[in-house]
XYZ file of C-alpha atoms in Angstrom:
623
model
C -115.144 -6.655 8.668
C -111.830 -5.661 10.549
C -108.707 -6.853 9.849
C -108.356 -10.593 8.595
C -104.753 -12.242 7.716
C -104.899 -13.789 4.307
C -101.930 -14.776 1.426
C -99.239 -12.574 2.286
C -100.971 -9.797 3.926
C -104.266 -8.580 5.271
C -107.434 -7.348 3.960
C -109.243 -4.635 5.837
C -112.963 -3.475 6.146
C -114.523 -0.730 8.707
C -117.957 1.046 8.415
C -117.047 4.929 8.533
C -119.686 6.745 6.348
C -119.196 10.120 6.541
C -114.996 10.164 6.828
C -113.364 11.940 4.187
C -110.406 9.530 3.836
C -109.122 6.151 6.169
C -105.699 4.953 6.289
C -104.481 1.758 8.464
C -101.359 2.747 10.023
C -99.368 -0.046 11.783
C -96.420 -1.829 12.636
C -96.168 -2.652 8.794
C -95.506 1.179 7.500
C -93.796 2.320 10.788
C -97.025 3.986 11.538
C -97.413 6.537 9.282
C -100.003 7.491 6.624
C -99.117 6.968 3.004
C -101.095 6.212 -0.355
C -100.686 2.742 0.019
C -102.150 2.735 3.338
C -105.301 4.669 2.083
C -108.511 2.711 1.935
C -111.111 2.832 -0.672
C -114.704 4.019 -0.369
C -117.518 1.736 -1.751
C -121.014 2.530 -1.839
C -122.655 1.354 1.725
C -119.946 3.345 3.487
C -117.480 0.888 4.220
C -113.685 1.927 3.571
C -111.601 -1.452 2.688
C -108.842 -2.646 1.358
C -105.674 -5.225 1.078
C -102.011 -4.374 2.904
C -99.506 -7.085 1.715
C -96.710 -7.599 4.485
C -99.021 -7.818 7.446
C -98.089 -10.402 10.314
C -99.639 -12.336 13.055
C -99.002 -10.144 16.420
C -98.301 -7.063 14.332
C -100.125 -3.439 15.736
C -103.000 -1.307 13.815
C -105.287 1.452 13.904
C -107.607 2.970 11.530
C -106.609 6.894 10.593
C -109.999 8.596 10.057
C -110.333 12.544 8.855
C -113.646 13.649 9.412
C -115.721 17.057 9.558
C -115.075 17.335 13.477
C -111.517 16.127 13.733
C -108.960 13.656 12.491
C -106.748 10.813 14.596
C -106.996 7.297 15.349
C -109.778 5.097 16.165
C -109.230 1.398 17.379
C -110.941 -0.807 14.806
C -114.653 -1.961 16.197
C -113.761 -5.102 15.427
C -110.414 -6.090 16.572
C -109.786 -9.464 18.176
C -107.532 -8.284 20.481
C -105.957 -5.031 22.085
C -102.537 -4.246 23.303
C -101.686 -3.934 26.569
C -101.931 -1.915 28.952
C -105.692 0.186 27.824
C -106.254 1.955 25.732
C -104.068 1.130 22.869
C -103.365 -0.274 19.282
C -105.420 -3.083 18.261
C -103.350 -6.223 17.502
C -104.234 -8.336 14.333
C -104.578 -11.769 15.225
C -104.891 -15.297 13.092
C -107.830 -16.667 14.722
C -107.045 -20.445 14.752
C -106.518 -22.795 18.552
C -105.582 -25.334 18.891
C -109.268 -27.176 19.790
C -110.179 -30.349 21.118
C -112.025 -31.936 19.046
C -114.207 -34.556 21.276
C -117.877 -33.403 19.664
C -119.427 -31.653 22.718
C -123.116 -30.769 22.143
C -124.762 -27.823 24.183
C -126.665 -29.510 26.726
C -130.759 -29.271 26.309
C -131.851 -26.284 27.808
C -134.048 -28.439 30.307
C -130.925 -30.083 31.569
C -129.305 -26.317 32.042
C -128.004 -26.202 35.844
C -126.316 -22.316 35.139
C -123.251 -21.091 37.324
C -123.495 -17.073 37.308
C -119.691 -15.814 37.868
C -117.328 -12.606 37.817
C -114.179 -13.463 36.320
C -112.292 -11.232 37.971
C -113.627 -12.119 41.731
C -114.375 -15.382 40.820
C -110.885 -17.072 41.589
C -107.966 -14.910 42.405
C -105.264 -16.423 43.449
C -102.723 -13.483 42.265
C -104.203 -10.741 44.678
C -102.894 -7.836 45.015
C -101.035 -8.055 41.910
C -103.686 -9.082 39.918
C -107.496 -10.103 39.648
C -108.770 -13.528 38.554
C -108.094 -14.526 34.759
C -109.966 -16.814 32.362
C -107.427 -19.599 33.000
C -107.753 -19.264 36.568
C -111.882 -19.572 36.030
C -110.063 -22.935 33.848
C -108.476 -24.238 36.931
C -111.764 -24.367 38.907
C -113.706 -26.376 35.893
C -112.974 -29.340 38.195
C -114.698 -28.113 41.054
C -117.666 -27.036 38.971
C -117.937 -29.888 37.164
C -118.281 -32.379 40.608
C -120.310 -29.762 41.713
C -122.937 -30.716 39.126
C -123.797 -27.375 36.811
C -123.974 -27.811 33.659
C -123.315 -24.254 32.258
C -121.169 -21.330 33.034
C -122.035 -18.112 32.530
C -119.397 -15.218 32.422
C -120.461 -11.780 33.346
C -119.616 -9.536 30.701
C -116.056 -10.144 29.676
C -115.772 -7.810 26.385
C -113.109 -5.114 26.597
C -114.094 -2.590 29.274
C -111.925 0.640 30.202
C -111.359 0.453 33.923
C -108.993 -1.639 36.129
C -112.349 -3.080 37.665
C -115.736 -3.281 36.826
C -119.304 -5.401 36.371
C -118.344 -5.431 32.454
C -121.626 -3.576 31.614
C -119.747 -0.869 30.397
C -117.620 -2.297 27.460
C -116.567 -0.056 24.499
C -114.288 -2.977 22.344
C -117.226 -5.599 21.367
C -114.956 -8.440 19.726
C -111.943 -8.283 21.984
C -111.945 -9.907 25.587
C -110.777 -7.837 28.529
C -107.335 -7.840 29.007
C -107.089 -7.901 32.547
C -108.498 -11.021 32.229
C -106.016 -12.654 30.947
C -102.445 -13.820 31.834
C -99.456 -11.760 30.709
C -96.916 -13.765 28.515
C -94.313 -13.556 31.021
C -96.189 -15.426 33.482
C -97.791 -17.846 31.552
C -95.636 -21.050 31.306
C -96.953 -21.708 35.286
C -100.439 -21.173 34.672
C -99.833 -23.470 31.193
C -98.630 -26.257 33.085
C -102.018 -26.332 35.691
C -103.616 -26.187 32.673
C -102.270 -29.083 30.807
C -102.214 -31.182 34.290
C -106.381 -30.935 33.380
C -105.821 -32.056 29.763
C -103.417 -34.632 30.744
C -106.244 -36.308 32.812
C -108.453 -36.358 29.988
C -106.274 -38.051 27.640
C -105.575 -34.902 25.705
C -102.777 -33.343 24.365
C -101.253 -30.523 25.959
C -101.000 -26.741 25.117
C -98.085 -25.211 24.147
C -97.147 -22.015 25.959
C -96.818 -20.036 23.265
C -100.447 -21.336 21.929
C -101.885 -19.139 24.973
C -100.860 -15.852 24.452
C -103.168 -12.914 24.642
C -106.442 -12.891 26.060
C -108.122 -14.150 22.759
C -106.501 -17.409 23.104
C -107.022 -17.352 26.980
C -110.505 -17.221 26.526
C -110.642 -19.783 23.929
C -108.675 -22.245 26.347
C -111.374 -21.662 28.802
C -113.950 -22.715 26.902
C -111.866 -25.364 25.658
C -111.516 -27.025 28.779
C -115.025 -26.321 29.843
C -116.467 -28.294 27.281
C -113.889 -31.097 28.074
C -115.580 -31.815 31.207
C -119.268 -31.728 29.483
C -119.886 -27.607 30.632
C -121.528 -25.568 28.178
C -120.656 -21.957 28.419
C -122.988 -18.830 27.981
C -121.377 -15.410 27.514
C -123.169 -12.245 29.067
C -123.491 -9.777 26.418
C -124.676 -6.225 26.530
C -126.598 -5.013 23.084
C -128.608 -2.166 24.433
C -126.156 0.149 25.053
C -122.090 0.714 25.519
C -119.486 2.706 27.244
C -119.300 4.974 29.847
C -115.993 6.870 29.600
C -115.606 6.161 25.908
C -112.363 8.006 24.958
C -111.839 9.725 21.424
C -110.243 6.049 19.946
C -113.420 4.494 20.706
C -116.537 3.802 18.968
C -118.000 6.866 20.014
C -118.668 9.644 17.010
C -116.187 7.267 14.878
C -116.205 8.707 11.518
C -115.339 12.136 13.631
C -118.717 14.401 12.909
C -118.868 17.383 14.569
C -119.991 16.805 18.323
C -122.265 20.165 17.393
C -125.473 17.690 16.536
C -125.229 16.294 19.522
C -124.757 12.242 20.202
C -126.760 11.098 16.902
C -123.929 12.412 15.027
C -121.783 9.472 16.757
C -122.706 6.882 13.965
C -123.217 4.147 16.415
C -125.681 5.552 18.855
C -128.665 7.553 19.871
C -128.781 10.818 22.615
C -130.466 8.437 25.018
C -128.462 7.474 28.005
C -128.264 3.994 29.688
C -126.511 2.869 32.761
C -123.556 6.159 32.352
C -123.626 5.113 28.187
C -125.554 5.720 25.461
C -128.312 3.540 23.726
C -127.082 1.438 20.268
C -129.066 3.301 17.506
C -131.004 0.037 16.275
C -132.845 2.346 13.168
C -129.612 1.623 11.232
C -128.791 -1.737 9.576
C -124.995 -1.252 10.046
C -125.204 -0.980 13.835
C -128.065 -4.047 14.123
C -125.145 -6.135 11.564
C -122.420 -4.922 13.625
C -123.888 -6.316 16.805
C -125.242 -9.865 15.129
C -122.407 -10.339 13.856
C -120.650 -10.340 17.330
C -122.794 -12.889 18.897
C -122.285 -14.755 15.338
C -118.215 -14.597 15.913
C -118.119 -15.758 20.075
C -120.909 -18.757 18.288
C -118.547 -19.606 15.471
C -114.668 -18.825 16.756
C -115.086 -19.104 20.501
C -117.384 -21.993 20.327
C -119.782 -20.685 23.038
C -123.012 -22.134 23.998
C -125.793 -19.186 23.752
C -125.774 -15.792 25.329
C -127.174 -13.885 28.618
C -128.292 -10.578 26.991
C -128.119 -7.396 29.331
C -131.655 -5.528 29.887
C -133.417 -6.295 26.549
C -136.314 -4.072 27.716
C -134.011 -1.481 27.215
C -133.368 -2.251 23.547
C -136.783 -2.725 22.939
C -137.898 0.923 24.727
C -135.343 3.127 24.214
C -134.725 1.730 20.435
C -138.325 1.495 19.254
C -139.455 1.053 17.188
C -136.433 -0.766 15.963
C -135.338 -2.245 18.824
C -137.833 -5.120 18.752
C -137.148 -5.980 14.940
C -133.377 -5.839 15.900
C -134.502 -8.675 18.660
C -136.573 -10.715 15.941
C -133.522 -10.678 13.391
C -130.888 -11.620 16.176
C -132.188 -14.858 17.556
C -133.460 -15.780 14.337
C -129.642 -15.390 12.821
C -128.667 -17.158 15.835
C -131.009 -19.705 15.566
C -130.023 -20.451 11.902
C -126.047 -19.875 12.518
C -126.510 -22.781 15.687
C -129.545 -24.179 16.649
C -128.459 -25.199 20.234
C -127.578 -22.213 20.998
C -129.130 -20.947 23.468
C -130.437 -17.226 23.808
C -131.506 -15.806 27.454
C -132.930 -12.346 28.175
C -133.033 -10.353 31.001
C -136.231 -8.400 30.241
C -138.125 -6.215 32.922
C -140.442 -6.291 33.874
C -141.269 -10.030 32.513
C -142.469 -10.510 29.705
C -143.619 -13.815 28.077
C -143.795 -12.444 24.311
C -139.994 -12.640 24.752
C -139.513 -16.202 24.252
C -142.211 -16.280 21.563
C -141.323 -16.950 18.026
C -141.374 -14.068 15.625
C -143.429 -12.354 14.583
C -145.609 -12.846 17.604
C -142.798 -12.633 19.964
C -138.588 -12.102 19.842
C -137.349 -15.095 19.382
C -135.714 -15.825 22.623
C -135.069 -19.424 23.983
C -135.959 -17.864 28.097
C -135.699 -15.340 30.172
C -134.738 -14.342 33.324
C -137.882 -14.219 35.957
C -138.241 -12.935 39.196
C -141.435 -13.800 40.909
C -139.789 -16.941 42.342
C -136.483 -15.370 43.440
C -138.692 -12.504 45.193
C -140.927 -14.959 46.773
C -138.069 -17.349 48.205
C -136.450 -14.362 49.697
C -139.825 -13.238 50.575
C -140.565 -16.419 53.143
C -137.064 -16.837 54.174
C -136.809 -13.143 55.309
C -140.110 -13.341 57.333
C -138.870 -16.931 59.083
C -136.073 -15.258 60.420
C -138.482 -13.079 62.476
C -138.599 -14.659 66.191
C -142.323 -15.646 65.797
C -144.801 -18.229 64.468
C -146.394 -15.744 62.088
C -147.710 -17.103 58.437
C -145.279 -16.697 55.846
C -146.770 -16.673 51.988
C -146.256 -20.642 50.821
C -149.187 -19.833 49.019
C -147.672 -16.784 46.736
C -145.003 -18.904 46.701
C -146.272 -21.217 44.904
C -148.485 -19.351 42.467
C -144.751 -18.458 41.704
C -143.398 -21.508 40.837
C -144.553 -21.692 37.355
C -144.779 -17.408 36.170
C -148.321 -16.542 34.116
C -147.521 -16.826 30.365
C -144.983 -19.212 29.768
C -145.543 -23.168 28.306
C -142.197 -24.278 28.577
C -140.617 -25.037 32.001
C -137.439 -24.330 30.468
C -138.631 -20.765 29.299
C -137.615 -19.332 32.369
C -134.593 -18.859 34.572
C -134.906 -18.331 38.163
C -132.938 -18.821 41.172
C -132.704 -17.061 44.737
C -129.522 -14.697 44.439
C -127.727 -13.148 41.367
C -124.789 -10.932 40.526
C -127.682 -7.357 40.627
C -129.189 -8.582 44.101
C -126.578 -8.976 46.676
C -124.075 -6.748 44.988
C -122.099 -4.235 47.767
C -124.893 -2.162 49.529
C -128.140 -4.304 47.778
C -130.035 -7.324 49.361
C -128.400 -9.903 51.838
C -127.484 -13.121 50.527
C -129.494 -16.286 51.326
C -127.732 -17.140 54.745
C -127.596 -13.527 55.835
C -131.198 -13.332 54.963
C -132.170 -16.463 56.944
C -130.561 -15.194 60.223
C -129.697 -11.209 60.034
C -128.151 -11.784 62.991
C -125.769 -14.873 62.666
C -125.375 -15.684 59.229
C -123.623 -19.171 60.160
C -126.167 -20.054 62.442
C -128.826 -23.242 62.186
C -131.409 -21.266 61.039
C -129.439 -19.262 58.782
C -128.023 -22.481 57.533
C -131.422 -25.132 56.955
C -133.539 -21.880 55.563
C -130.608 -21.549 52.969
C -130.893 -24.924 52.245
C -134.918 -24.682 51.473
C -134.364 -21.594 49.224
C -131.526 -23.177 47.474
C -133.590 -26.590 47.292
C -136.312 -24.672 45.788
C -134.536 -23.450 42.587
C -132.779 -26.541 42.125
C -136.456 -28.644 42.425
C -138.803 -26.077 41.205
C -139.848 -25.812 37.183
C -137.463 -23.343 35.089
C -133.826 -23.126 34.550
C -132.356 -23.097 38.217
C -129.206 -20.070 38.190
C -126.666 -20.114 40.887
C -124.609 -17.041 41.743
C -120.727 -17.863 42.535
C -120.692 -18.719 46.551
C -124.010 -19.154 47.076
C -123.153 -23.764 46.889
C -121.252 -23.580 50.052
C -122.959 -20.841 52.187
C -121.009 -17.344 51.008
C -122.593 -15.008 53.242
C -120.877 -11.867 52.179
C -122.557 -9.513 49.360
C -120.210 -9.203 46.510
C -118.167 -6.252 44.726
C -116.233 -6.060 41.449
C -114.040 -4.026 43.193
C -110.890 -5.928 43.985
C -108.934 -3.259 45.150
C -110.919 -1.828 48.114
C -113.150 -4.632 48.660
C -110.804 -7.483 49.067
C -112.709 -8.627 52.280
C -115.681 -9.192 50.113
C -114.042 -12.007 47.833
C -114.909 -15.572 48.022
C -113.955 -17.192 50.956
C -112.339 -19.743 49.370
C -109.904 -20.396 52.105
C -112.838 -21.704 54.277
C -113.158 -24.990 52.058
C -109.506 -25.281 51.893
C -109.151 -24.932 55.366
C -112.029 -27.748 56.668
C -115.021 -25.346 57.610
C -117.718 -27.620 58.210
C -120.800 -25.233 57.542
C -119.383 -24.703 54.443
C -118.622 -27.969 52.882
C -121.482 -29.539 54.598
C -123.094 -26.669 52.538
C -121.649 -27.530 49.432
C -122.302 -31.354 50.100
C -125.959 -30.487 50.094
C -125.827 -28.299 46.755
C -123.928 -31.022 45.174
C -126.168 -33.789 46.084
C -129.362 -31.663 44.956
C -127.985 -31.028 41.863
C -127.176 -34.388 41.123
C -130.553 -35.576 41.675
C -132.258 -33.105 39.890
C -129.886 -34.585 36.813
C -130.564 -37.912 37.438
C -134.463 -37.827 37.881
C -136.051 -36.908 34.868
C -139.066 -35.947 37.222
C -137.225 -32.846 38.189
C -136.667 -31.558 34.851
C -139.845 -32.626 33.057
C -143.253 -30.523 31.732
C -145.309 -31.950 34.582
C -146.283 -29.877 37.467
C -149.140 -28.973 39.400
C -149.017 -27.557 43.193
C -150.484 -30.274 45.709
C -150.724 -28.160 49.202
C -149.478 -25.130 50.752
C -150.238 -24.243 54.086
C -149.214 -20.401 55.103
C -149.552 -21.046 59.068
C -147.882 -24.617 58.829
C -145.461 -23.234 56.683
C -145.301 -25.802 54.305
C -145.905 -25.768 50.289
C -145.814 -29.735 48.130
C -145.490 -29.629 44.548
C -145.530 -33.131 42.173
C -142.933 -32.700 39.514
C -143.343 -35.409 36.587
C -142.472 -36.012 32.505
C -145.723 -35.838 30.713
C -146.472 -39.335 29.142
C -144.135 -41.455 31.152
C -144.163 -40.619 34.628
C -141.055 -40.664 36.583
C -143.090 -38.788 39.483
C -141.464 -36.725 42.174
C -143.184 -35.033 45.052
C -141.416 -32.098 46.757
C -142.244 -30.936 50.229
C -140.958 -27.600 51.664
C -141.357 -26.767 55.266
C -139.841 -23.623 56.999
C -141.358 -24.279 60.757
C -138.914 -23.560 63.374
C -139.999 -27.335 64.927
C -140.099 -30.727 63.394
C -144.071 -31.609 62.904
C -145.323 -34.825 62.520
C -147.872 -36.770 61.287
C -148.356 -34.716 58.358
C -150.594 -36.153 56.073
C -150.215 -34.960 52.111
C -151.640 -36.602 49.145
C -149.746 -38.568 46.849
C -150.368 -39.565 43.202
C -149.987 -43.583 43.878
C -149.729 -46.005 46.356
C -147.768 -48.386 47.694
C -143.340 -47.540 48.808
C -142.051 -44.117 48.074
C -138.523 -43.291 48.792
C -137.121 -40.248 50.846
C -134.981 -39.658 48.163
C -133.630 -36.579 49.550
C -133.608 -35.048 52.945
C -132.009 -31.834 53.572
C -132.016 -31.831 57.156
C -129.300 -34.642 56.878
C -126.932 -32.350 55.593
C -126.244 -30.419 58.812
C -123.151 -31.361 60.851
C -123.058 -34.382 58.167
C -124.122 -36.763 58.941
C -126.626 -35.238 61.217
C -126.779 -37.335 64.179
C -130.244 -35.972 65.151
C -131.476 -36.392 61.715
C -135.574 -35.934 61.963
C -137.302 -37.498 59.053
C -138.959 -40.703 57.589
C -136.795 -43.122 57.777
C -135.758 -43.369 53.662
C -139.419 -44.083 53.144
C -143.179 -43.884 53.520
C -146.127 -45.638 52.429
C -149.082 -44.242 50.589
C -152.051 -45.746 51.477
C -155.784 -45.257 50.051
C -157.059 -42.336 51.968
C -157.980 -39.724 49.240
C -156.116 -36.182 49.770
C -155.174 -32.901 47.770
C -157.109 -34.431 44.738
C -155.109 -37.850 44.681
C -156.619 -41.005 45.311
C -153.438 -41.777 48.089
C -151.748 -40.229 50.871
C -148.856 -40.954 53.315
C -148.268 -39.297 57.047
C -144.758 -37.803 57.130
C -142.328 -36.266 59.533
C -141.184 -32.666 58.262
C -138.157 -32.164 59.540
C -137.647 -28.386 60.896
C -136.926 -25.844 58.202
C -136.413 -28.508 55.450
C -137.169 -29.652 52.053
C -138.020 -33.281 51.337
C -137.974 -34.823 48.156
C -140.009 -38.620 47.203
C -140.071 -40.206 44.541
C -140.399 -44.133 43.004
């Protein structure tokens, strides 16, 4: 489908049923209609044909007549667009210039996910411009010592506006174009990139081997599996648009806008989120969307998908939206089996990461009994008293009802939908409303954070949220430049922050190194809603490697706790978080590096150990 450079020319394929003729008109005829430009009609509705002539770089559009009106439309499947939007397409050989070093998706238990905006993410270019894929490049470093071990990109498919979430894209196959670095300015940004290559041994980009978002996007994923990062792309298959424009998608055979928005091919009259639902009853739209997440799996090398609000393909498009579900991931599945395939679905369902026909197919899901819960006891600790907080719903929501798998779900504290502009406080605002730098804001951030990264599931950061961002977020670059990252604090030596980002870092790289923390075995050893305290034993089924994690979120060190352990004898204080403030924290409360399990039966184990718990911490023991 779409335009594809071949021999001396180029063939080209669009689905336009109901058109009464289609021409390509480009910078190959001077952009005018003629019989030689006139595609031919075959019997499923798709108008194709071969142009000889046709160059890399060179301008198109399809010329559609239909029973409503005539004009251009931009092809649905163009790899790339011309600058500035909305314009031609540009026809584009798809080969980069890849390192080939054999990078394997990670297993989806060993998935530490980075949630980010690319255009907020980084953005060094402000006010001229918002971040860029090979500015997201530049920070690969950073994320790799950090510890994740996938990145996931908010939507980055061609949207219309300057700014936005990316949740209301219109071009499916072509990356946004403000995300990517203008050829004039690239030869800078290509030598930062090739300093990364260079200390890998690799050879270096040419300048010229960059140009255009496609291959900007490419490079980032490039370099991202360089340094071991898988990448998942955030894709929205429910619906599109939400200005669409008459070159778009929207009624692209040109009908007559008389029957209303089932006349325009591609969609349904129900409305989602300012667009309009995919209509899933038709085989040509379900193809036309596998066969997107089949080209970022097979030309862009990505790792698996984050797919927008599932529920709403499966409500508003049933009864076809769940057999449109069933035949993606099991495409997907057969196209690359690593791949993974995440849904949001609300509210949760476990039949989503079932195997057809029982369930859709998907690998996980997102979840958010945990994330509620977290923000849940945090929030009420911040309240100047010694009420109870819920340790106890807490952890009934460690492990959600339904699910088999600890990988099978995704959770994690704070996300691109929860502290957007004028939603929920982040983590450290949330632990101290009213001083979000403070030490309680700072050691309850620590437990919630601690949580995700110890608890069963996929853990999910949000961009900031490793070294103690306290701002909500906005897409908007423009008017809400005070709500960017602030970057400048780790650059400039602020100790909350790095001593913030010390602790994330740390966490994360014992959660890799412990295959305790990522195994099946789990089972919830005490919780204590007036103590404020909740233990969980973390273990791989068959050969051990057991963990105990204690969470405490009193306002006072207690001590002489006594929790049950499952065997005796030395365990080590593995990790401490209260260690981590004003590193290294001089009044550090805890146990030494160690306690002793002795035989005193507790919490259904045969052993137990006395412990200090540090105030507002979370402890972590293991072998």
């Amino acid at each position: 489908m779409g335009a594809n450079l071949i021999a001396d020319g180029a063939t080209f394929r669009v689905w336009a049923p109901h058109a009464h003729s289609v021409h390509v008109v480009g910078d190959f005829n001077g952009h005018l209609r003629t019989d030689t430009d006139l595609l031919t009609r075959d019997n499923y509705g798709h108008w194709l044909g071969f142009i000889p002539g046709v160059r890399d770089r060179q301008r198109y559009m399809f010329y559609i007549v239909g029973d409503g009106s005539e004009g251009p439309k931009r092809d649905p499947y163009a790899r790339e667009l011309e600058t500035p939007f909305p314009s031609k397409c540009i026809i584009r050989k798809p080969d980069f210039p890849w390192h080939e070093l054999g990078f394997i998706t990670p297993p989806f238990h060993e998935f530490v996910i980075y949630q980010l905006h690319v255009g907020t993410f980084f953005t060094p270019n402000l006010p001229n411009k918002a971040g860029t894929f090979l500015d997201v490049a530049l920070k690969i470093p950073y994320l790799t010592e950090l510890g994740i071990t996938a990145l996931q990109l908010m939507p980055i498919q061609e949207f219309q506006t300057q700014f936005s979430l990316g949740y209301n894209g219109t071009d499916y196959y072509s990356p946004e174009m403000d995300y990517a670095v203008a050829d004039a300015d690239l030869a800078s940004y290509v030598a930062k990139v090739n300093e990364l290559l260079e200390s890998k041994g690799q050879q270096k980009y040419e300048v010229a081997e960059l140009y255009g978002e496609m291959n900007q996007l490419k490079a980032l994923v490039d370099i991202c599996h360089l340094h071991g990062v898988a990448v998942l792309l955030d894709v929205v298959y429910n619906h599109a648009g939400g200005s669409f424009g008459d070159e778009s998608i929207y009624f692209f055979d040109r009908q007559a806008t008389t029957g209303g928005n089932r006349s325009s091919l591609y969609f349904t009259d129900k409305g989602h989120a300012g667009g309009l639902v995919f209509d899933f009853a038709k085989p040509e739209v379900r193809d036309f969307l596998i066969q997107n997440a089949k080209f970022f799996l097979n030309e862009y090398r990505v790792d698996g998908f984050r797919y927008d609000r599932v529920e709403v393909i499966d409500h508003d498009g049933a009864p076809y939206g769940w057999i449109f579900c069933q035949d993606l991931t099991a495409t997907l599945l057969t196209n690359t089996s690593n791949a993974m395939d995440l849904a949001e679905y609300w509210n949760v369902n476990p039949y989503i990461v079932k195997r057809p026909p029982e369930g859709a197919g998907f690998d996980t899901t997102l979840t958010d009994g945990l994330r509620i819960a977290i923000r849940n006891v945090i929030a009420n600790a911040s309240v100047p008293d010694e009420r109870p907080l819920d340790m106890t719903v807490l952890a009934r929501n460690l492990w959600p009802d339904g699910f088999y798998e600890h990988w099978h779900f995704v959770q994690g504290p704070e996300n691109h939908d929860i502290v957007y502009k004028g939603r929920e406080l982040r983590i450290s605002n949330l632990g101290d409303p009213s001083n979000a730098r403070s030490w309680f804001a700072r050691s309850r951030a620590r437990v919630a954070t601690g949580l995700s990264l110890t608890a069963p599931g996929i853990p999910m950061l949000f961009m900031g949220q490793e070294f103690l961002e306290d701002k909500q977020w906005s897409d908007n670059f423009v008017d809400d430049q005070n709500l960017l990252l602030y970057w400048a604090g780790l650059d400039q030596g602020d100790k909350d922050m790095i001593d913030h980002l010390r602790f994330t870092r740390e966490l994360i790289h014992l959660r890799n190194s412990r295959p305790g923390l990522k195994g099946q075995g789990f089972r919830i050893v005490h919780t204590h809603d007036q103590n404020r305290v909740l233990v969980f034993h973390r273990w791989v089924e068959g050969e051990g490697h057991d963990v105990l994690v204690v969470a405490h979120l009193g306002n006072a060190h207690r001590f002489d706790y006594c929790i049950g352990f499952p065997g005796g004898g030395n365990w080590r204080e593995v990790f401490n978080s209260d260690v981590y403030d004003h590193w290294v924290n001089p009044q550090v409360a805890g146990n030494g590096g160690q306690v002793w399990a002795d035989t005193q039966p507790l919490h259904e184990f045969n052993f137990s150990a006395s412990l200090v718990l540090p105030a507002n911490s979370l402890l972590v023991f293991a072998r």
